[in-house]
XYZ file of C-alpha atoms in Angstrom:
91
model
C 74.691 76.255 88.805
C 75.448 76.668 85.115
C 72.765 74.114 84.231
C 70.261 75.890 86.478
C 71.096 79.217 84.814
C 70.131 77.739 81.428
C 66.596 76.870 82.599
C 64.109 79.212 80.994
C 62.222 81.298 83.511
C 64.918 81.282 86.201
C 66.048 84.851 86.605
C 68.088 84.761 89.818
C 70.180 82.088 91.518
C 71.270 82.160 95.120
C 72.514 79.196 97.105
C 72.657 78.996 100.865
C 76.203 78.027 101.915
C 79.514 77.138 100.413
C 82.309 75.799 102.598
C 85.672 77.490 101.975
C 87.249 74.156 100.961
C 84.546 73.629 98.309
C 85.146 76.951 96.537
C 86.803 75.710 93.360
C 88.312 77.903 90.662
C 85.317 77.090 88.433
C 82.817 78.135 91.098
C 84.706 81.358 91.802
C 84.803 82.152 88.067
C 81.080 81.450 87.796
C 80.415 84.172 90.376
C 82.011 86.605 87.931
C 80.640 85.122 84.707
C 77.016 84.164 85.412
C 74.741 87.212 85.615
C 71.884 85.165 87.116
C 74.045 84.282 90.118
C 73.280 86.912 92.738
C 76.199 88.894 94.170
C 75.861 87.286 97.612
C 77.637 84.358 99.224
C 77.319 82.861 102.686
C 80.817 81.651 103.483
C 81.302 80.402 107.053
C 84.391 81.779 108.790
C 83.721 80.199 112.192
C 87.026 81.445 113.619
C 89.910 83.736 112.735
C 92.308 81.651 114.822
C 94.288 78.868 113.156
C 94.599 77.123 116.531
C 90.826 77.099 116.991
C 90.210 76.071 113.375
C 92.545 73.073 113.892
C 90.757 72.175 117.131
C 87.464 72.302 115.201
C 88.933 69.941 112.573
C 88.558 72.563 109.850
C 90.700 72.074 106.765
C 91.466 75.737 106.192
C 93.514 78.427 107.903
C 92.592 82.064 108.430
C 95.085 83.026 105.694
C 93.372 80.589 103.266
C 90.037 82.235 103.981
C 91.404 85.731 103.349
C 92.986 84.575 100.082
C 89.672 83.034 99.045
C 87.821 86.280 99.746
C 90.395 88.151 97.626
C 89.865 85.699 94.729
C 86.077 86.039 95.024
C 86.277 89.842 95.049
C 88.560 89.756 92.003
C 85.934 87.703 90.165
C 82.969 89.712 91.455
C 83.888 93.059 93.068
C 80.297 93.754 94.170
C 79.990 90.417 95.997
C 78.406 90.711 99.445
C 79.533 88.159 102.004
C 77.588 86.726 104.909
C 79.084 84.402 107.475
C 78.786 82.797 110.851
C 81.219 82.818 113.736
C 81.544 80.441 116.657
C 82.179 82.367 119.845
C 83.440 80.505 122.891
C 84.463 77.235 121.226
C 85.112 74.800 124.123
C 88.721 73.647 124.195
């Protein structure tokens, strides 16, 4: 994203999805530091239940997700979040 921001003529950067596990400290900091990166992030929640997240083979817990959102908001207070939720996961 930093390399894209340096390309002349690119004024805004938005990417479609980032998995909670892939949100590194560097990427979180970039949301606060790079003005071309739009204040929007699609971050899939999928479930607020640790039991369901385990059944879905997700590598994060609900508490991890909430901590991640807090870190993102600390880096970029005006960040808007979009997500998706799975309702009625079988099993």
